Amino acid sequence: MYIVLIQFRRSDEQVNYHKKAHLSFLKEQVEAGNFIISGNRTPNTGEVILSCLPDMETLYEILQEDPFYKNRIGQYEIIEFDPEIKCREITNFIEEREENP
């Protein structure tokens, strides 16, 4: 699994200009099963995405299609992790993804 941290590097005006397209991109990725959840950082200095993609290369290819990425709105940091301790719902979700990638 991956955590994607986006730190805004542009003005609020530029962020807001690309926000609608960015949210549409995120919604598509959640519906496709590539992202689990996303949201604003608190305070609103960027965003966080949780991804269940099988490898970093695929994640990177998908992130390159993000309007925020294309327009250099933020700096992206990708953290790979192995979810060792998790609730039952997440365990079921991961097992289902492994059985039906």
mmCIF file of N, CA and C in Angstrom:
data_model
loop_
_atom_site.group_PDB
_atom_site.id
_atom_site.type_symbol
_atom_site.label_atom_id
_atom_site.label_comp_id
_atom_site.label_asym_id
_atom_site.label_seq_id
_atom_site.Cartn_x
_atom_site.Cartn_y
_atom_site.Cartn_z
ATOM 1 N N MET A 1 0.847 -1.168 0.000
ATOM 2 C CA MET A 1 0.000 0.000 0.000
ATOM 3 C C MET A 1 0.894 1.234 0.000
ATOM 4 N N TYR A 2 0.282 2.336 -0.384
ATOM 5 C CA TYR A 2 1.035 3.575 -0.498
ATOM 6 C C TYR A 2 0.251 4.739 0.092
ATOM 7 N N ILE A 3 0.981 5.624 0.727
ATOM 8 C CA ILE A 3 0.445 6.914 1.133
ATOM 9 C C ILE A 3 1.093 7.940 0.218
ATOM 10 N N VAL A 4 0.277 8.766 -0.404
ATOM 11 C CA VAL A 4 0.787 9.844 -1.241
ATOM 12 C C VAL A 4 0.503 11.148 -0.507
ATOM 13 N N LEU A 5 1.568 11.883 -0.210
ATOM 14 C CA LEU A 5 1.434 13.185 0.433
ATOM 15 C C LEU A 5 1.695 14.255 -0.614
ATOM 16 N N ILE A 6 0.765 15.171 -0.753
ATOM 17 C CA ILE A 6 0.929 16.289 -1.680
ATOM 18 C C ILE A 6 1.053 17.554 -0.844
ATOM 19 N N GLN A 7 2.139 18.279 -1.045
ATOM 20 C CA GLN A 7 2.363 19.559 -0.369
ATOM 21 C C GLN A 7 2.206 20.656 -1.411
ATOM 22 N N PHE A 8 1.208 21.530 -1.234
ATOM 23 C CA PHE A 8 0.975 22.588 -2.210
ATOM 24 C C PHE A 8 2.199 23.491 -2.329
ATOM 25 N N ARG A 9 2.532 23.851 -3.575
ATOM 26 C CA ARG A 9 3.665 24.725 -3.874
ATOM 27 C C ARG A 9 3.245 25.944 -4.680
ATOM 28 N N ARG A 10 1.955 26.099 -4.870
ATOM 29 C CA ARG A 10 1.428 27.223 -5.644
ATOM 30 C C ARG A 10 0.420 27.993 -4.793
ATOM 31 N N SER A 11 -0.007 29.120 -5.304
ATOM 32 C CA SER A 11 -0.955 29.972 -4.579
ATOM 33 C C SER A 11 -2.310 29.282 -4.445
ATOM 34 N N ASP A 12 -3.092 29.739 -3.479
ATOM 35 C CA ASP A 12 -4.452 29.220 -3.313
ATOM 36 C C ASP A 12 -5.253 29.399 -4.595
ATOM 37 N N GLU A 13 -5.023 30.500 -5.280
ATOM 38 C CA GLU A 13 -5.733 30.770 -6.536
ATOM 39 C C GLU A 13 -5.434 29.685 -7.571
ATOM 40 N N GLN A 14 -4.167 29.295 -7.700
ATOM 41 C CA GLN A 14 -3.797 28.248 -8.657
ATOM 42 C C GLN A 14 -4.334 26.888 -8.224
ATOM 43 N N VAL A 15 -4.273 26.613 -6.924
ATOM 44 C CA VAL A 15 -4.817 25.350 -6.404
ATOM 45 C C VAL A 15 -6.300 25.273 -6.731
ATOM 46 N N ASN A 16 -7.030 26.328 -6.419
ATOM 47 C CA ASN A 16 -8.476 26.340 -6.651
ATOM 48 C C ASN A 16 -8.825 26.250 -8.130
ATOM 49 N N TYR A 17 -7.995 26.831 -8.984
ATOM 50 C CA TYR A 17 -8.240 26.797 -10.427
ATOM 51 C C TYR A 17 -8.245 25.357 -10.951
ATOM 52 N N HIS A 18 -7.361 24.508 -10.419
ATOM 53 C CA HIS A 18 -7.221 23.120 -10.891
ATOM 54 C C HIS A 18 -7.957 22.116 -10.004
ATOM 55 N N LYS A 19 -8.590 22.584 -8.933
ATOM 56 C CA LYS A 19 -9.198 21.692 -7.934
ATOM 57 C C LYS A 19 -10.298 20.799 -8.523
ATOM 58 N N LYS A 20 -11.186 21.371 -9.336
ATOM 59 C CA LYS A 20 -12.302 20.586 -9.875
ATOM 60 C C LYS A 20 -11.787 19.415 -10.717
ATOM 61 N N ALA A 21 -10.816 19.676 -11.580
ATOM 62 C CA ALA A 21 -10.250 18.611 -12.419
ATOM 63 C C ALA A 21 -9.519 17.582 -11.557
ATOM 64 N N HIS A 22 -8.830 18.052 -10.523
ATOM 65 C CA HIS A 22 -8.121 17.154 -9.612
ATOM 66 C C HIS A 22 -9.106 16.237 -8.883
ATOM 67 N N LEU A 23 -10.207 16.813 -8.389
ATOM 68 C CA LEU A 23 -11.213 16.006 -7.689
ATOM 69 C C LEU A 23 -11.863 14.988 -8.616
ATOM 70 N N SER A 24 -12.065 15.360 -9.861
ATOM 71 C CA SER A 24 -12.613 14.427 -10.851
ATOM 72 C C SER A 24 -11.644 13.266 -11.069
ATOM 73 N N PHE A 25 -10.362 13.584 -11.173
ATOM 74 C CA PHE A 25 -9.320 12.563 -11.312
ATOM 75 C C PHE A 25 -9.351 11.612 -10.114
ATOM 76 N N LEU A 26 -9.410 12.172 -8.903
ATOM 77 C CA LEU A 26 -9.433 11.339 -7.695
ATOM 78 C C LEU A 26 -10.654 10.428 -7.672
ATOM 79 N N LYS A 27 -11.799 10.974 -8.020
ATOM 80 C CA LYS A 27 -13.036 10.183 -8.036
ATOM 81 C C LYS A 27 -12.910 9.015 -9.010
ATOM 82 N N GLU A 28 -12.354 9.268 -10.189
ATOM 83 C CA GLU A 28 -12.150 8.202 -11.177
ATOM 84 C C GLU A 28 -11.247 7.111 -10.618
ATOM 85 N N GLN A 29 -10.199 7.504 -9.916
ATOM 86 C CA GLN A 29 -9.252 6.525 -9.380
ATOM 87 C C GLN A 29 -9.861 5.711 -8.237
ATOM 88 N N VAL A 30 -10.694 6.351 -7.418
ATOM 89 C CA VAL A 30 -11.385 5.610 -6.353
ATOM 90 C C VAL A 30 -12.360 4.617 -6.977
ATOM 91 N N GLU A 31 -13.118 5.068 -7.970
ATOM 92 C CA GLU A 31 -14.084 4.183 -8.637
ATOM 93 C C GLU A 31 -13.394 3.029 -9.357
ATOM 94 N N ALA A 32 -12.182 3.262 -9.865
ATOM 95 C CA ALA A 32 -11.423 2.212 -10.548
ATOM 96 C C ALA A 32 -10.762 1.251 -9.557
ATOM 97 N N GLY A 33 -10.799 1.599 -8.261
ATOM 98 C CA GLY A 33 -10.193 0.743 -7.250
ATOM 99 C C GLY A 33 -8.715 0.991 -7.038
ATOM 100 N N ASN A 34 -8.174 2.062 -7.618
ATOM 101 C CA ASN A 34 -6.748 2.367 -7.480
ATOM 102 C C ASN A 34 -6.424 3.136 -6.207
ATOM 103 N N PHE A 35 -7.344 3.988 -5.778
ATOM 104 C CA PHE A 35 -7.185 4.749 -4.546
ATOM 105 C C PHE A 35 -8.292 4.325 -3.590
ATOM 106 N N ILE A 36 -7.973 4.295 -2.319
ATOM 107 C CA ILE A 36 -8.947 3.909 -1.307
ATOM 108 C C ILE A 36 -9.661 5.133 -0.752
ATOM 109 N N ILE A 37 -8.891 6.170 -0.483
ATOM 110 C CA ILE A 37 -9.435 7.371 0.145
ATOM 111 C C ILE A 37 -8.494 8.531 -0.148
ATOM 112 N N SER A 38 -9.037 9.733 -0.138
ATOM 113 C CA SER A 38 -8.202 10.925 -0.283
ATOM 114 C C SER A 38 -8.869 12.075 0.450
ATOM 115 N N GLY A 39 -8.084 13.081 0.755
ATOM 116 C CA GLY A 39 -8.641 14.247 1.430
ATOM 117 C C GLY A 39 -7.601 15.308 1.668
ATOM 118 N N ASN A 40 -8.077 16.459 2.126
ATOM 119 C CA ASN A 40 -7.197 17.590 2.412
ATOM 120 C C ASN A 40 -6.412 17.349 3.690
ATOM 121 N N ARG A 41 -5.191 17.875 3.710
ATOM 122 C CA ARG A 41 -4.421 17.889 4.939
ATOM 123 C C ARG A 41 -4.984 18.994 5.828
ATOM 124 N N THR A 42 -4.802 18.863 7.134
ATOM 125 C CA THR A 42 -5.270 19.865 8.075
ATOM 126 C C THR A 42 -4.063 20.417 8.828
ATOM 127 N N PRO A 43 -3.759 21.719 8.673
ATOM 128 C CA PRO A 43 -4.466 22.708 7.862
ATOM 129 C C PRO A 43 -4.303 22.409 6.375
ATOM 130 N N ASN A 44 -5.057 23.106 5.551
ATOM 131 C CA ASN A 44 -5.119 22.815 4.112
ATOM 132 C C ASN A 44 -3.843 23.260 3.390
ATOM 133 N N THR A 45 -2.775 22.473 3.600
ATOM 134 C CA THR A 45 -1.489 22.744 2.954
ATOM 135 C C THR A 45 -1.201 21.740 1.853
ATOM 136 N N GLY A 46 -2.136 20.833 1.623
ATOM 137 C CA GLY A 46 -1.946 19.796 0.622
ATOM 138 C C GLY A 46 -3.017 18.734 0.757
ATOM 139 N N GLU A 47 -2.690 17.550 0.257
ATOM 140 C CA GLU A 47 -3.650 16.451 0.281
ATOM 141 C C GLU A 47 -2.950 15.144 0.614
ATOM 142 N N VAL A 48 -3.769 14.142 0.956
ATOM 143 C CA VAL A 48 -3.291 12.799 1.266
ATOM 144 C C VAL A 48 -4.122 11.814 0.457
ATOM 145 N N ILE A 49 -3.451 10.830 -0.129
ATOM 146 C CA ILE A 49 -4.118 9.766 -0.885
ATOM 147 C C ILE A 49 -3.618 8.435 -0.332
ATOM 148 N N LEU A 50 -4.515 7.506 -0.121
ATOM 149 C CA LEU A 50 -4.155 6.139 0.250
ATOM 150 C C LEU A 50 -4.440 5.265 -0.959
ATOM 151 N N SER A 51 -3.406 4.569 -1.428
ATOM 152 C CA SER A 51 -3.533 3.759 -2.640
ATOM 153 C C SER A 51 -3.229 2.297 -2.354
ATOM 154 N N CYS A 52 -3.955 1.439 -3.054
ATOM 155 C CA CYS A 52 -3.778 -0.006 -2.899
ATOM 156 C C CYS A 52 -3.216 -0.632 -4.175
ATOM 157 N N LEU A 53 -2.580 0.169 -5.006
ATOM 158 C CA LEU A 53 -2.022 -0.376 -6.245
ATOM 159 C C LEU A 53 -0.913 -1.377 -5.934
ATOM 160 N N PRO A 54 -0.669 -2.328 -6.837
ATOM 161 C CA PRO A 54 0.277 -3.399 -6.544
ATOM 162 C C PRO A 54 1.749 -2.990 -6.610
ATOM 163 N N ASP A 55 2.066 -1.874 -7.296
ATOM 164 C CA ASP A 55 3.469 -1.493 -7.402
ATOM 165 C C ASP A 55 3.621 0.013 -7.603
ATOM 166 N N MET A 56 4.806 0.499 -7.267
ATOM 167 C CA MET A 56 5.126 1.922 -7.330
ATOM 168 C C MET A 56 5.072 2.447 -8.762
ATOM 169 N N GLU A 57 5.509 1.652 -9.715
ATOM 170 C CA GLU A 57 5.528 2.090 -11.115
ATOM 171 C C GLU A 57 4.119 2.426 -11.607
ATOM 172 N N THR A 58 3.157 1.572 -11.305
ATOM 173 C CA THR A 58 1.771 1.820 -11.710
ATOM 174 C C THR A 58 1.231 3.068 -11.028
ATOM 175 N N LEU A 59 1.515 3.217 -9.746
ATOM 176 C CA LEU A 59 1.068 4.404 -9.017
ATOM 177 C C LEU A 59 1.648 5.661 -9.650
ATOM 178 N N TYR A 60 2.921 5.646 -9.941
ATOM 179 C CA TYR A 60 3.573 6.813 -10.536
ATOM 180 C C TYR A 60 2.952 7.161 -11.888
ATOM 181 N N GLU A 61 2.685 6.158 -12.701
ATOM 182 C CA GLU A 61 2.058 6.400 -14.011
ATOM 183 C C GLU A 61 0.688 7.056 -13.847
ATOM 184 N N ILE A 62 -0.088 6.593 -12.887
ATOM 185 C CA ILE A 62 -1.417 7.163 -12.651
ATOM 186 C C ILE A 62 -1.307 8.586 -12.110
ATOM 187 N N LEU A 63 -0.392 8.819 -11.168
ATOM 188 C CA LEU A 63 -0.240 10.157 -10.597
ATOM 189 C C LEU A 63 0.164 11.191 -11.645
ATOM 190 N N GLN A 64 0.871 10.767 -12.672
ATOM 191 C CA GLN A 64 1.272 11.695 -13.732
ATOM 192 C C GLN A 64 0.070 12.241 -14.497
ATOM 193 N N GLU A 65 -1.087 11.595 -14.363
ATOM 194 C CA GLU A 65 -2.306 12.068 -15.022
ATOM 195 C C GLU A 65 -3.100 13.046 -14.145
ATOM 196 N N ASP A 66 -2.695 13.198 -12.898
ATOM 197 C CA ASP A 66 -3.376 14.112 -11.977
ATOM 198 C C ASP A 66 -3.170 15.557 -12.444
ATOM 199 N N PRO A 67 -4.248 16.326 -12.603
ATOM 200 C CA PRO A 67 -4.098 17.730 -13.002
ATOM 201 C C PRO A 67 -3.189 18.529 -12.060
ATOM 202 N N PHE A 68 -3.178 18.212 -10.779
ATOM 203 C CA PHE A 68 -2.256 18.891 -9.867
ATOM 204 C C PHE A 68 -0.812 18.564 -10.234
ATOM 205 N N TYR A 69 -0.552 17.318 -10.594
ATOM 206 C CA TYR A 69 0.803 16.917 -10.983
ATOM 207 C C TYR A 69 1.195 17.576 -12.302
ATOM 208 N N LYS A 70 0.310 17.497 -13.275
ATOM 209 C CA LYS A 70 0.585 18.065 -14.600
ATOM 210 C C LYS A 70 0.884 19.561 -14.536
ATOM 211 N N ASN A 71 0.223 20.261 -13.616
ATOM 212 C CA ASN A 71 0.372 21.711 -13.513
ATOM 213 C C ASN A 71 1.293 22.135 -12.368
ATOM 214 N N ARG A 72 2.015 21.176 -11.827
ATOM 215 C CA ARG A 72 3.019 21.425 -10.785
ATOM 216 C C ARG A 72 2.464 22.204 -9.595
ATOM 217 N N ILE A 73 1.273 21.806 -9.186
ATOM 218 C CA ILE A 73 0.613 22.466 -8.061
ATOM 219 C C ILE A 73 1.244 22.056 -6.736
ATOM 220 N N GLY A 74 1.733 20.832 -6.680
ATOM 221 C CA GLY A 74 2.287 20.363 -5.419
ATOM 222 C C GLY A 74 3.494 19.475 -5.598
ATOM 223 N N GLN A 75 4.164 19.252 -4.487
ATOM 224 C CA GLN A 75 5.272 18.311 -4.428
ATOM 225 C C GLN A 75 4.707 16.997 -3.901
ATOM 226 N N TYR A 76 5.010 15.900 -4.581
ATOM 227 C CA TYR A 76 4.468 14.590 -4.232
ATOM 228 C C TYR A 76 5.524 13.764 -3.503
ATOM 229 N N GLU A 77 5.108 13.168 -2.396
ATOM 230 C CA GLU A 77 5.943 12.217 -1.676
ATOM 231 C C GLU A 77 5.160 10.917 -1.584
ATOM 232 N N ILE A 78 5.791 9.819 -1.968
ATOM 233 C CA ILE A 78 5.139 8.512 -1.927
ATOM 234 C C ILE A 78 5.814 7.672 -0.849
ATOM 235 N N ILE A 79 5.000 7.153 0.061
ATOM 236 C CA ILE A 79 5.493 6.308 1.141
ATOM 237 C C ILE A 79 4.874 4.928 0.967
ATOM 238 N N GLU A 80 5.727 3.929 0.786
ATOM 239 C CA GLU A 80 5.239 2.548 0.689
ATOM 240 C C GLU A 80 5.238 1.949 2.091
ATOM 241 N N PHE A 81 4.186 1.194 2.400
ATOM 242 C CA PHE A 81 4.149 0.547 3.706
ATOM 243 C C PHE A 81 3.389 -0.769 3.623
ATOM 244 N N ASP A 82 3.676 -1.632 4.598
ATOM 245 C CA ASP A 82 3.008 -2.925 4.718
ATOM 246 C C ASP A 82 2.062 -2.835 5.913
ATOM 247 N N PRO A 83 0.755 -2.833 5.674
ATOM 248 C CA PRO A 83 -0.205 -2.674 6.775
ATOM 249 C C PRO A 83 -0.283 -3.940 7.634
ATOM 250 N N GLU A 84 0.546 -4.004 8.658
ATOM 251 C CA GLU A 84 0.611 -5.195 9.501
ATOM 252 C C GLU A 84 -0.563 -5.289 10.473
ATOM 253 N N ILE A 85 -0.975 -4.178 11.043
ATOM 254 C CA ILE A 85 -2.078 -4.166 12.000
ATOM 255 C C ILE A 85 -3.216 -3.377 11.369
ATOM 256 N N LYS A 86 -4.375 -4.020 11.259
ATOM 257 C CA LYS A 86 -5.490 -3.379 10.557
ATOM 258 C C LYS A 86 -6.818 -3.911 11.083
ATOM 259 N N CYS A 87 -7.868 -3.140 10.862
ATOM 260 C CA CYS A 87 -9.199 -3.581 11.265
ATOM 261 C C CYS A 87 -9.697 -4.666 10.305
ATOM 262 N N ARG A 88 -10.718 -5.364 10.700
ATOM 263 C CA ARG A 88 -11.269 -6.473 9.914
ATOM 264 C C ARG A 88 -11.682 -6.022 8.508
ATOM 265 N N GLU A 89 -12.297 -4.833 8.412
ATOM 266 C CA GLU A 89 -12.765 -4.351 7.105
ATOM 267 C C GLU A 89 -11.601 -4.138 6.143
ATOM 268 N N ILE A 90 -10.504 -3.608 6.658
ATOM 269 C CA ILE A 90 -9.326 -3.405 5.800
ATOM 270 C C ILE A 90 -8.708 -4.754 5.444
ATOM 271 N N THR A 91 -8.668 -5.679 6.389
ATOM 272 C CA THR A 91 -8.158 -7.023 6.101
ATOM 273 C C THR A 91 -8.968 -7.665 4.983
ATOM 274 N N ASN A 92 -10.290 -7.586 5.072
ATOM 275 C CA ASN A 92 -11.155 -8.151 4.028
ATOM 276 C C ASN A 92 -10.914 -7.466 2.692
ATOM 277 N N PHE A 93 -10.768 -6.151 2.714
ATOM 278 C CA PHE A 93 -10.522 -5.385 1.496
ATOM 279 C C PHE A 93 -9.220 -5.831 0.836
ATOM 280 N N ILE A 94 -8.150 -5.951 1.619
ATOM 281 C CA ILE A 94 -6.847 -6.352 1.081
ATOM 282 C C ILE A 94 -6.914 -7.765 0.517
ATOM 283 N N GLU A 95 -7.537 -8.677 1.246
ATOM 284 C CA GLU A 95 -7.649 -10.056 0.764
ATOM 285 C C GLU A 95 -8.436 -10.123 -0.536
ATOM 286 N N GLU A 96 -9.506 -9.344 -0.631
ATOM 287 C CA GLU A 96 -10.297 -9.317 -1.861
ATOM 288 C C GLU A 96 -9.471 -8.785 -3.028
ATOM 289 N N ARG A 97 -8.676 -7.747 -2.781
ATOM 290 C CA ARG A 97 -7.827 -7.174 -3.840
ATOM 291 C C ARG A 97 -6.780 -8.188 -4.301
ATOM 292 N N GLU A 98 -6.243 -8.959 -3.369
ATOM 293 C CA GLU A 98 -5.232 -9.954 -3.723
ATOM 294 C C GLU A 98 -5.832 -11.091 -4.539
ATOM 295 N N GLU A 99 -7.084 -11.446 -4.241
ATOM 296 C CA GLU A 99 -7.755 -12.521 -4.976
ATOM 297 C C GLU A 99 -8.236 -12.060 -6.345
ATOM 298 N N ASN A 100 -8.610 -10.796 -6.463
ATOM 299 C CA ASN A 100 -9.142 -10.236 -7.717
ATOM 300 C C ASN A 100 -8.436 -8.922 -8.046
ATOM 301 N N PRO A 101 -7.175 -8.988 -8.486
ATOM 302 C CA PRO A 101 -6.411 -7.743 -8.726
ATOM 303 C C PRO A 101 -6.975 -6.875 -9.827
#
